[in-house]
Amino acid sequence: VDYVMFTFFNNSYQILQGNINRKIIKQQKQLILDLFNYQDWSSAKAVPIENHACELLRYYPKVHDTFRQLLAYLDNQRIVIPTYRNLQDMLTKAIAKEDKRLEQLINLIPQDKQEQLSALIVKEDGVTQLNSIRSDQKNFTFTQTRTEVSKALEISELYDFAKGFLLTSLLSKNAIRYYADLTDQYPASRLRRLSKTQQWLQILCFVSYRYQKIMDNLITSFIYHIRKITSDGDDYVEKKMAEHNSSLNVDWPKLAKFLHWFPTRNSNLNHDELNKASYKILPQKQFPILAKLLEGNTFDQKAAMRDFYLRSSRLCALYLRPILLTVPFVFYK
C-alpha cells in the first residue's frame, strides 16, 4: 500500500490506522482462492491425501520421492499446501500403514519358501549363497556361462514364486528394483539384522530382478556365440570356395589346341600313342576339371556350411545347448 500511494498519489496520503479483523482476512483469502480455483487446506482432506500417500509409496518407496510426488498431487488438485507438521504426520501414518500392509502380506508366504529365502543369507564356509548369485558375469567363456546357468537354476523356483507373489503386493517395478538394489548394495550381515518380513521382502525382490538380469546375460552370451560361430562358418566357406576355385584352374589355350588337333589327328595312331599325344597337348589332370566345369558343377556353399556346423557340434553343445535348456522362451501374450 505504501508503494502504491507513494508512486501514484504523490506520497500525499493519510497513514492507515487500525487492524483488519479475522473475518475480513478469511473473506479476502477465500476470494483469492476462488480467483485461482484453489481449495484451502482443511483437516477433512487429511484422510484422502494420506491414502494417496500410501499408494505413492508403492511406486516411490524412497520417502523424499513420495514427498515430491505428494506436492505435485496437491498442486494438480489445486489444494493449498498444509503446514510442514501436517505433511510430516500424514507421511508418517502412510508409511506405517504401508509397512503394516506389506508385513501382513509377507507373512502369507509359505513356510518352505520362507526357509529358502532365509537360506540365501546364511553364511557357509565364509560365503553366503546370496554373494555368489549377485556376482555378475565377467566374460563369455565356458566357465562363466556355466556359472551363470547354475545361478539361474538355483533361484528359478523362487523366481517363479516371486513372479506371482509380487503381483499381489501391488508394488511397482520401480519399488521392486529399489528393494532389489538394497539387497545388492549392502552385505548379507546387514540383511540378517532386519526383521524377518523385511528380509524376505528384499530378498524376494532381489531374486525377481536378479533372475531377469541373469537371463539377459545368458541371452547376450547366446547372441555372442551365435555370431562368432556364424562368422567362423563364413570364413570356413570362403576358404573352401577359394580351394575349389583354385582346383578349377583350366589352361584354355591348351584346350583349344586339343580341340583343333583331335579331328585332324593321325588315324594310324594306336591307343598308347593316342594317349601320349593327347596328354602332351592337354595334361591328364585337366580332363576331370574340364568335365566338372562343362557340367556346370559349382561350389555348394550350403553343403560347406553344414560341414562346418557338423565340425562345430562340440562348440554348440558347450556354449549354446545349456543356454537353450535354461532360458524360458516365453512371450508376454
mmCIF file of N, CA and C in Angstrom, residues 215-329:
data_model
loop_
_atom_site.group_PDB
_atom_site.id
_atom_site.type_symbol
_atom_site.label_atom_id
_atom_site.label_comp_id
_atom_site.label_asym_id
_atom_site.label_seq_id
_atom_site.Cartn_x
_atom_site.Cartn_y
_atom_site.Cartn_z
ATOM 1 N N MET A 215 19.080 -63.886 -17.014
ATOM 2 C CA MET A 215 18.541 -64.260 -18.321
ATOM 3 C C MET A 215 19.084 -63.335 -19.413
ATOM 4 N N ASP A 216 19.159 -62.026 -19.108
ATOM 5 C CA ASP A 216 19.728 -61.071 -20.066
ATOM 6 C C ASP A 216 21.179 -61.436 -20.391
ATOM 7 N N ASN A 217 21.931 -61.800 -19.351
ATOM 8 C CA ASN A 217 23.337 -62.185 -19.554
ATOM 9 C C ASN A 217 23.447 -63.428 -20.437
ATOM 10 N N LEU A 218 22.592 -64.409 -20.179
ATOM 11 C CA LEU A 218 22.637 -65.652 -20.958
ATOM 12 C C LEU A 218 22.235 -65.408 -22.409
ATOM 13 N N ILE A 219 21.231 -64.566 -22.618
ATOM 14 C CA ILE A 219 20.807 -64.263 -23.991
ATOM 15 C C ILE A 219 21.910 -63.504 -24.722
ATOM 16 N N THR A 220 22.575 -62.577 -24.014
ATOM 17 C CA THR A 220 23.708 -61.856 -24.613
ATOM 18 C C THR A 220 24.830 -62.823 -24.971
ATOM 19 N N SER A 221 25.102 -63.778 -24.079
ATOM 20 C CA SER A 221 26.122 -64.802 -24.355
ATOM 21 C C SER A 221 25.727 -65.635 -25.574
ATOM 22 N N PHE A 222 24.454 -65.992 -25.639
ATOM 23 C CA PHE A 222 23.952 -66.785 -26.768
ATOM 24 C C PHE A 222 24.157 -66.032 -28.082
ATOM 25 N N ILE A 223 23.792 -64.750 -28.093
ATOM 26 C CA ILE A 223 23.962 -63.930 -29.302
ATOM 27 C C ILE A 223 25.442 -63.840 -29.682
ATOM 28 N N TYR A 224 26.305 -63.658 -28.675
ATOM 29 C CA TYR A 224 27.750 -63.550 -28.934
ATOM 30 C C TYR A 224 28.279 -64.821 -29.602
ATOM 31 N N HIS A 225 27.934 -65.979 -29.035
ATOM 32 C CA HIS A 225 28.469 -67.240 -29.574
ATOM 33 C C HIS A 225 27.860 -67.583 -30.932
ATOM 34 N N ILE A 226 26.567 -67.254 -31.111
ATOM 35 C CA ILE A 226 25.933 -67.472 -32.425
ATOM 36 C C ILE A 226 26.663 -66.661 -33.496
ATOM 37 N N ARG A 227 26.926 -65.391 -33.186
ATOM 38 C CA ARG A 227 27.621 -64.526 -34.152
ATOM 39 C C ARG A 227 29.027 -65.027 -34.425
ATOM 40 N N LYS A 228 29.697 -65.507 -33.383
ATOM 41 C CA LYS A 228 31.072 -65.996 -33.557
ATOM 42 C C LYS A 228 31.090 -67.262 -34.428
ATOM 43 N N ILE A 229 30.175 -68.198 -34.129
ATOM 44 C CA ILE A 229 30.120 -69.440 -34.914
ATOM 45 C C ILE A 229 29.738 -69.135 -36.362
ATOM 46 N N THR A 230 28.771 -68.229 -36.545
ATOM 47 C CA THR A 230 28.350 -67.852 -37.896
ATOM 48 C C THR A 230 29.486 -67.191 -38.668
ATOM 49 N N SER A 231 30.224 -66.307 -37.966
ATOM 50 C CA SER A 231 31.362 -65.632 -38.603
ATOM 51 C C SER A 231 32.450 -66.631 -38.987
ATOM 52 N N ASP A 232 32.741 -67.565 -38.066
ATOM 53 C CA ASP A 232 33.743 -68.600 -38.368
ATOM 54 C C ASP A 232 33.264 -69.483 -39.520
ATOM 55 N N GLY A 233 31.947 -69.732 -39.573
ATOM 56 C CA GLY A 233 31.396 -70.525 -40.672
ATOM 57 C C GLY A 233 31.558 -69.831 -42.008
ATOM 58 N N ASP A 234 31.327 -68.517 -42.036
ATOM 59 C CA ASP A 234 31.512 -67.754 -43.275
ATOM 60 C C ASP A 234 32.972 -67.811 -43.734
ATOM 61 N N ASP A 235 33.894 -67.694 -42.769
ATOM 62 C CA ASP A 235 35.328 -67.783 -43.112
ATOM 63 C C ASP A 235 35.669 -69.165 -43.671
ATOM 64 N N TYR A 236 35.087 -70.200 -43.047
ATOM 65 C CA TYR A 236 35.342 -71.578 -43.496
ATOM 66 C C TYR A 236 34.836 -71.773 -44.929
ATOM 67 N N VAL A 237 33.631 -71.275 -45.215
ATOM 68 C CA VAL A 237 33.046 -71.416 -46.558
ATOM 69 C C VAL A 237 33.897 -70.672 -47.579
ATOM 70 N N GLU A 238 34.343 -69.470 -47.241
ATOM 71 C CA GLU A 238 35.186 -68.695 -48.163
ATOM 72 C C GLU A 238 36.488 -69.431 -48.462
ATOM 73 N N LYS A 239 37.062 -70.024 -47.430
ATOM 74 C CA LYS A 239 38.313 -70.775 -47.615
ATOM 75 C C LYS A 239 38.093 -71.972 -48.535
ATOM 76 N N LYS A 240 37.010 -72.719 -48.282
ATOM 77 C CA LYS A 240 36.709 -73.888 -49.108
ATOM 78 C C LYS A 240 36.382 -73.482 -50.548
ATOM 79 N N MET A 241 35.712 -72.350 -50.706
ATOM 80 C CA MET A 241 35.393 -71.860 -52.049
ATOM 81 C C MET A 241 36.664 -71.479 -52.795
ATOM 82 N N ALA A 242 37.609 -70.855 -52.093
ATOM 83 C CA ALA A 242 38.878 -70.480 -52.722
ATOM 84 C C ALA A 242 39.640 -71.727 -53.163
ATOM 85 N N GLU A 243 39.626 -72.764 -52.302
ATOM 86 C CA GLU A 243 40.289 -74.017 -52.661
ATOM 87 C C GLU A 243 39.618 -74.655 -53.882
ATOM 88 N N HIS A 244 38.298 -74.615 -53.906
ATOM 89 C CA HIS A 244 37.563 -75.191 -55.041
ATOM 90 C C HIS A 244 37.859 -74.444 -56.333
ATOM 91 N N ASN A 245 37.849 -73.117 -56.241
ATOM 92 C CA ASN A 245 38.106 -72.306 -57.434
ATOM 93 C C ASN A 245 39.525 -72.487 -57.960
ATOM 94 N N SER A 246 40.460 -72.650 -57.025
ATOM 95 C CA SER A 246 41.845 -72.856 -57.466
ATOM 96 C C SER A 246 42.009 -74.211 -58.152
ATOM 97 N N SER A 247 41.185 -75.187 -57.725
ATOM 98 C CA SER A 247 41.264 -76.511 -58.362
ATOM 99 C C SER A 247 40.674 -76.495 -59.771
ATOM 100 N N LEU A 248 39.885 -75.463 -60.091
ATOM 101 C CA LEU A 248 39.276 -75.363 -61.421
ATOM 102 C C LEU A 248 40.094 -74.470 -62.361
ATOM 103 N N ASN A 249 41.355 -74.369 -62.070
ATOM 104 C CA ASN A 249 42.227 -73.535 -62.904
ATOM 105 C C ASN A 249 42.495 -74.268 -64.232
ATOM 106 N N VAL A 250 41.843 -73.842 -65.314
ATOM 107 C CA VAL A 250 41.910 -74.523 -66.619
ATOM 108 C C VAL A 250 42.861 -73.758 -67.551
ATOM 109 N N ASP A 251 43.688 -74.563 -68.285
ATOM 110 C CA ASP A 251 44.582 -73.968 -69.294
ATOM 111 C C ASP A 251 43.817 -73.919 -70.613
ATOM 112 N N TRP A 252 43.094 -72.822 -70.827
ATOM 113 C CA TRP A 252 42.216 -72.708 -72.004
ATOM 114 C C TRP A 252 42.956 -72.777 -73.352
ATOM 115 N N PRO A 253 44.131 -72.190 -73.504
ATOM 116 C CA PRO A 253 44.834 -72.318 -74.799
ATOM 117 C C PRO A 253 45.129 -73.780 -75.179
ATOM 118 N N LYS A 254 45.495 -74.591 -74.164
ATOM 119 C CA LYS A 254 45.783 -75.998 -74.441
ATOM 120 C C LYS A 254 44.506 -76.750 -74.835
ATOM 121 N N LEU A 255 43.381 -76.353 -74.205
ATOM 122 C CA LEU A 255 42.113 -76.974 -74.563
ATOM 123 C C LEU A 255 41.755 -76.652 -76.020
ATOM 124 N N ALA A 256 41.963 -75.403 -76.416
ATOM 125 C CA ALA A 256 41.664 -75.001 -77.807
ATOM 126 C C ALA A 256 42.559 -75.762 -78.780
ATOM 127 N N LYS A 257 43.831 -75.884 -78.400
ATOM 128 C CA LYS A 257 44.774 -76.614 -79.266
ATOM 129 C C LYS A 257 44.360 -78.073 -79.406
ATOM 130 N N PHE A 258 43.913 -78.688 -78.275
ATOM 131 C CA PHE A 258 43.480 -80.093 -78.307
ATOM 132 C C PHE A 258 42.250 -80.271 -79.211
ATOM 133 N N LEU A 259 41.314 -79.347 -79.124
ATOM 134 C CA LEU A 259 40.093 -79.444 -79.927
ATOM 135 C C LEU A 259 40.383 -79.280 -81.426
ATOM 136 N N HIS A 260 41.372 -78.440 -81.759
ATOM 137 C CA HIS A 260 41.778 -78.305 -83.166
ATOM 138 C C HIS A 260 42.499 -79.571 -83.653
ATOM 139 N N TRP A 261 43.289 -80.144 -82.760
ATOM 140 C CA TRP A 261 44.128 -81.289 -83.150
ATOM 141 C C TRP A 261 43.318 -82.571 -83.279
ATOM 142 N N PHE A 262 42.391 -82.827 -82.347
ATOM 143 C CA PHE A 262 41.754 -84.142 -82.269
ATOM 144 C C PHE A 262 41.041 -84.558 -83.567
ATOM 145 N N PRO A 263 40.266 -83.701 -84.255
ATOM 146 C CA PRO A 263 39.615 -84.148 -85.511
ATOM 147 C C PRO A 263 40.611 -84.442 -86.637
ATOM 148 N N THR A 264 41.771 -83.806 -86.591
ATOM 149 C CA THR A 264 42.757 -83.964 -87.680
ATOM 150 C C THR A 264 43.914 -84.870 -87.276
ATOM 151 N N ARG A 265 43.751 -85.649 -86.194
ATOM 152 C CA ARG A 265 44.837 -86.496 -85.696
ATOM 153 C C ARG A 265 45.145 -87.604 -86.712
ATOM 154 N N ASN A 266 46.284 -88.188 -86.569
ATOM 155 C CA ASN A 266 46.697 -89.325 -87.413
ATOM 156 C C ASN A 266 45.864 -90.547 -87.030
ATOM 157 N N SER A 267 45.100 -91.045 -87.960
ATOM 158 C CA SER A 267 44.200 -92.167 -87.664
ATOM 159 C C SER A 267 44.955 -93.477 -87.461
ATOM 160 N N ASN A 268 46.227 -93.509 -87.787
ATOM 161 C CA ASN A 268 47.012 -94.743 -87.629
ATOM 162 C C ASN A 268 47.618 -94.898 -86.237
ATOM 163 N N LEU A 269 47.430 -93.916 -85.392
ATOM 164 C CA LEU A 269 47.995 -93.989 -84.033
ATOM 165 C C LEU A 269 47.291 -95.084 -83.241
ATOM 166 N N ASN A 270 48.112 -95.893 -82.521
ATOM 167 C CA ASN A 270 47.479 -96.899 -81.655
ATOM 168 C C ASN A 270 47.019 -96.216 -80.348
ATOM 169 N N HIS A 271 46.468 -97.018 -79.438
ATOM 170 C CA HIS A 271 45.860 -96.460 -78.219
ATOM 171 C C HIS A 271 46.895 -95.731 -77.360
ATOM 172 N N ASP A 272 48.039 -96.329 -77.146
ATOM 173 C CA ASP A 272 49.070 -95.717 -76.301
ATOM 174 C C ASP A 272 49.614 -94.440 -76.941
ATOM 175 N N GLU A 273 49.811 -94.509 -78.251
ATOM 176 C CA GLU A 273 50.335 -93.331 -78.943
ATOM 177 C C GLU A 273 49.314 -92.175 -78.915
ATOM 178 N N LEU A 274 48.024 -92.552 -79.045
ATOM 179 C CA LEU A 274 46.973 -91.521 -78.999
ATOM 180 C C LEU A 274 46.935 -90.848 -77.624
ATOM 181 N N ASN A 275 47.023 -91.664 -76.565
ATOM 182 C CA ASN A 275 47.038 -91.100 -75.201
ATOM 183 C C ASN A 275 48.245 -90.192 -75.002
ATOM 184 N N LYS A 276 49.396 -90.648 -75.471
ATOM 185 C CA LYS A 276 50.622 -89.873 -75.281
ATOM 186 C C LYS A 276 50.528 -88.536 -75.999
ATOM 187 N N ALA A 277 50.004 -88.564 -77.218
ATOM 188 C CA ALA A 277 49.883 -87.332 -77.987
ATOM 189 C C ALA A 277 48.840 -86.388 -77.369
ATOM 190 N N SER A 278 47.731 -86.966 -76.884
ATOM 191 C CA SER A 278 46.665 -86.157 -76.281
ATOM 192 C C SER A 278 47.153 -85.479 -75.002
ATOM 193 N N TYR A 279 47.776 -86.268 -74.108
ATOM 194 C CA TYR A 279 48.215 -85.716 -72.818
ATOM 195 C C TYR A 279 49.388 -84.757 -72.964
ATOM 196 N N LYS A 280 50.077 -84.861 -74.109
ATOM 197 C CA LYS A 280 51.155 -83.907 -74.354
ATOM 198 C C LYS A 280 50.571 -82.518 -74.642
ATOM 199 N N ILE A 281 49.407 -82.507 -75.311
ATOM 200 C CA ILE A 281 48.750 -81.223 -75.606
ATOM 201 C C ILE A 281 47.981 -80.718 -74.374
ATOM 202 N N LEU A 282 47.169 -81.610 -73.780
ATOM 203 C CA LEU A 282 46.350 -81.244 -72.617
ATOM 204 C C LEU A 282 46.607 -82.265 -71.518
ATOM 205 N N PRO A 283 47.233 -81.838 -70.405
ATOM 206 C CA PRO A 283 47.587 -82.793 -69.336
ATOM 207 C C PRO A 283 46.373 -83.574 -68.843
ATOM 208 N N GLN A 284 46.650 -84.793 -68.407
ATOM 209 C CA GLN A 284 45.571 -85.696 -67.980
ATOM 210 C C GLN A 284 44.763 -85.111 -66.802
ATOM 211 N N LYS A 285 45.424 -84.423 -65.868
ATOM 212 C CA LYS A 285 44.728 -83.902 -64.684
ATOM 213 C C LYS A 285 43.702 -82.823 -65.036
ATOM 214 N N GLN A 286 43.818 -82.244 -66.262
ATOM 215 C CA GLN A 286 42.887 -81.200 -66.651
ATOM 216 C C GLN A 286 41.541 -81.765 -67.117
ATOM 217 N N PHE A 287 41.488 -83.031 -67.493
ATOM 218 C CA PHE A 287 40.264 -83.605 -68.042
ATOM 219 C C PHE A 287 39.108 -83.629 -67.028
ATOM 220 N N PRO A 288 39.296 -84.148 -65.779
ATOM 221 C CA PRO A 288 38.167 -84.139 -64.824
ATOM 222 C C PRO A 288 37.719 -82.726 -64.446
ATOM 223 N N ILE A 289 38.699 -81.783 -64.409
ATOM 224 C CA ILE A 289 38.352 -80.392 -64.095
ATOM 225 C C ILE A 289 37.460 -79.814 -65.175
ATOM 226 N N LEU A 290 37.833 -80.099 -66.455
ATOM 227 C CA LEU A 290 37.037 -79.617 -67.585
ATOM 228 C C LEU A 290 35.639 -80.246 -67.583
ATOM 229 N N ALA A 291 35.587 -81.533 -67.220
ATOM 230 C CA ALA A 291 34.291 -82.228 -67.199
ATOM 231 C C ALA A 291 33.351 -81.577 -66.182
ATOM 232 N N LYS A 292 33.878 -81.282 -64.974
ATOM 233 C CA LYS A 292 33.074 -80.633 -63.939
ATOM 234 C C LYS A 292 32.615 -79.249 -64.389
ATOM 235 N N LEU A 293 33.536 -78.528 -65.027
ATOM 236 C CA LEU A 293 33.230 -77.165 -65.466
ATOM 237 C C LEU A 293 32.141 -77.164 -66.532
ATOM 238 N N LEU A 294 32.241 -78.113 -67.489
ATOM 239 C CA LEU A 294 31.268 -78.179 -68.565
ATOM 240 C C LEU A 294 29.902 -78.675 -68.072
ATOM 241 N N GLU A 295 29.909 -79.473 -66.992
ATOM 242 C CA GLU A 295 28.652 -79.950 -66.409
ATOM 243 C C GLU A 295 27.971 -78.871 -65.554
ATOM 244 N N GLY A 296 28.668 -77.745 -65.399
ATOM 245 C CA GLY A 296 28.111 -76.669 -64.561
ATOM 246 C C GLY A 296 28.209 -76.982 -63.085
ATOM 247 N N ASN A 297 29.195 -77.751 -62.682
ATOM 248 C CA ASN A 297 29.380 -78.135 -61.283
ATOM 249 C C ASN A 297 29.995 -76.979 -60.506
ATOM 250 N N THR A 298 29.137 -76.190 -59.781
ATOM 251 C CA THR A 298 29.621 -75.049 -58.998
ATOM 252 C C THR A 298 29.779 -75.438 -57.539
ATOM 253 N N PHE A 299 30.425 -74.569 -56.788
ATOM 254 C CA PHE A 299 30.686 -74.830 -55.369
ATOM 255 C C PHE A 299 29.394 -74.736 -54.556
ATOM 256 N N ASP A 300 29.088 -75.726 -53.713
ATOM 257 C CA ASP A 300 27.886 -75.759 -52.885
ATOM 258 C C ASP A 300 28.193 -75.126 -51.528
ATOM 259 N N GLN A 301 27.795 -73.870 -51.376
ATOM 260 C CA GLN A 301 28.089 -73.149 -50.137
ATOM 261 C C GLN A 301 27.315 -73.719 -48.949
ATOM 262 N N LYS A 302 26.048 -74.105 -49.174
ATOM 263 C CA LYS A 302 25.240 -74.650 -48.082
ATOM 264 C C LYS A 302 25.829 -75.953 -47.548
ATOM 265 N N ALA A 303 26.330 -76.783 -48.485
ATOM 266 C CA ALA A 303 26.936 -78.044 -48.060
ATOM 267 C C ALA A 303 28.188 -77.788 -47.229
ATOM 268 N N ALA A 304 28.968 -76.778 -47.645
ATOM 269 C CA ALA A 304 30.179 -76.427 -46.900
ATOM 270 C C ALA A 304 29.821 -75.902 -45.512
ATOM 271 N N MET A 305 28.725 -75.089 -45.413
ATOM 272 C CA MET A 305 28.296 -74.570 -44.122
ATOM 273 C C MET A 305 27.819 -75.699 -43.217
ATOM 274 N N ARG A 306 27.068 -76.649 -43.788
ATOM 275 C CA ARG A 306 26.621 -77.805 -42.990
ATOM 276 C C ARG A 306 27.820 -78.603 -42.479
ATOM 277 N N ASP A 307 28.808 -78.731 -43.329
ATOM 278 C CA ASP A 307 30.022 -79.441 -42.922
ATOM 279 C C ASP A 307 30.698 -78.723 -41.748
ATOM 280 N N PHE A 308 30.711 -77.394 -41.810
ATOM 281 C CA PHE A 308 31.323 -76.621 -40.721
ATOM 282 C C PHE A 308 30.538 -76.805 -39.426
ATOM 283 N N TYR A 309 29.186 -76.773 -39.510
ATOM 284 C CA TYR A 309 28.372 -76.928 -38.307
ATOM 285 C C TYR A 309 28.545 -78.309 -37.688
ATOM 286 N N LEU A 310 28.717 -79.319 -38.551
ATOM 287 C CA LEU A 310 28.981 -80.664 -38.029
ATOM 288 C C LEU A 310 30.319 -80.698 -37.279
ATOM 289 N N ARG A 311 31.287 -79.994 -37.844
ATOM 290 C CA ARG A 311 32.595 -79.923 -37.184
ATOM 291 C C ARG A 311 32.516 -79.112 -35.884
ATOM 292 N N SER A 312 31.536 -78.182 -35.796
ATOM 293 C CA SER A 312 31.405 -77.293 -34.634
ATOM 294 C C SER A 312 30.383 -77.796 -33.622
ATOM 295 N N SER A 313 29.937 -79.026 -33.757
ATOM 296 C CA SER A 313 28.891 -79.533 -32.868
ATOM 297 C C SER A 313 29.325 -79.508 -31.398
ATOM 298 N N ARG A 314 30.606 -79.688 -31.161
ATOM 299 C CA ARG A 314 31.107 -79.655 -29.783
ATOM 300 C C ARG A 314 30.947 -78.258 -29.179
ATOM 301 N N LEU A 315 31.258 -77.239 -29.981
ATOM 302 C CA LEU A 315 31.098 -75.854 -29.508
ATOM 303 C C LEU A 315 29.635 -75.547 -29.210
ATOM 304 N N CYS A 316 28.757 -76.012 -30.082
ATOM 305 C CA CYS A 316 27.317 -75.784 -29.872
ATOM 306 C C CYS A 316 26.849 -76.463 -28.589
ATOM 307 N N ALA A 317 27.352 -77.664 -28.356
ATOM 308 C CA ALA A 317 26.956 -78.404 -27.156
ATOM 309 C C ALA A 317 27.446 -77.709 -25.889
ATOM 310 N N LEU A 318 28.640 -77.123 -25.954
ATOM 311 C CA LEU A 318 29.218 -76.487 -24.767
ATOM 312 C C LEU A 318 28.591 -75.132 -24.472
ATOM 313 N N TYR A 319 28.414 -74.310 -25.511
ATOM 314 C CA TYR A 319 28.031 -72.919 -25.295
ATOM 315 C C TYR A 319 26.547 -72.621 -25.540
ATOM 316 N N LEU A 320 25.922 -73.320 -26.478
ATOM 317 C CA LEU A 320 24.552 -72.974 -26.851
ATOM 318 C C LEU A 320 23.503 -73.844 -26.156
ATOM 319 N N ARG A 321 23.784 -75.148 -26.061
ATOM 320 C CA ARG A 321 22.775 -76.057 -25.514
ATOM 321 C C ARG A 321 22.405 -75.719 -24.065
ATOM 322 N N PRO A 322 23.365 -75.447 -23.149
ATOM 323 C CA PRO A 322 22.973 -75.119 -21.770
ATOM 324 C C PRO A 322 22.072 -73.881 -21.692
ATOM 325 N N ILE A 323 22.347 -72.901 -22.551
ATOM 326 C CA ILE A 323 21.533 -71.677 -22.542
ATOM 327 C C ILE A 323 20.129 -71.977 -23.050
ATOM 328 N N LEU A 324 20.033 -72.752 -24.133
ATOM 329 C CA LEU A 324 18.723 -73.104 -24.696
ATOM 330 C C LEU A 324 17.874 -73.888 -23.695
ATOM 331 N N LEU A 325 18.534 -74.710 -22.886
ATOM 332 C CA LEU A 325 17.805 -75.515 -21.909
ATOM 333 C C LEU A 325 17.422 -74.716 -20.665
ATOM 334 N N THR A 326 18.089 -73.582 -20.430
ATOM 335 C CA THR A 326 17.872 -72.801 -19.206
ATOM 336 C C THR A 326 16.931 -71.624 -19.412
ATOM 337 N N VAL A 327 17.080 -70.919 -20.530
ATOM 338 C CA VAL A 327 16.275 -69.727 -20.769
ATOM 339 C C VAL A 327 14.859 -70.125 -21.166
ATOM 340 N N PRO A 328 13.838 -69.669 -20.426
ATOM 341 C CA PRO A 328 12.455 -69.984 -20.825
ATOM 342 C C PRO A 328 12.018 -69.083 -21.979
ATOM 343 N N PHE A 329 11.737 -69.693 -23.108
ATOM 344 C CA PHE A 329 11.325 -68.914 -24.282
ATOM 345 C C PHE A 329 9.815 -68.679 -24.202
#
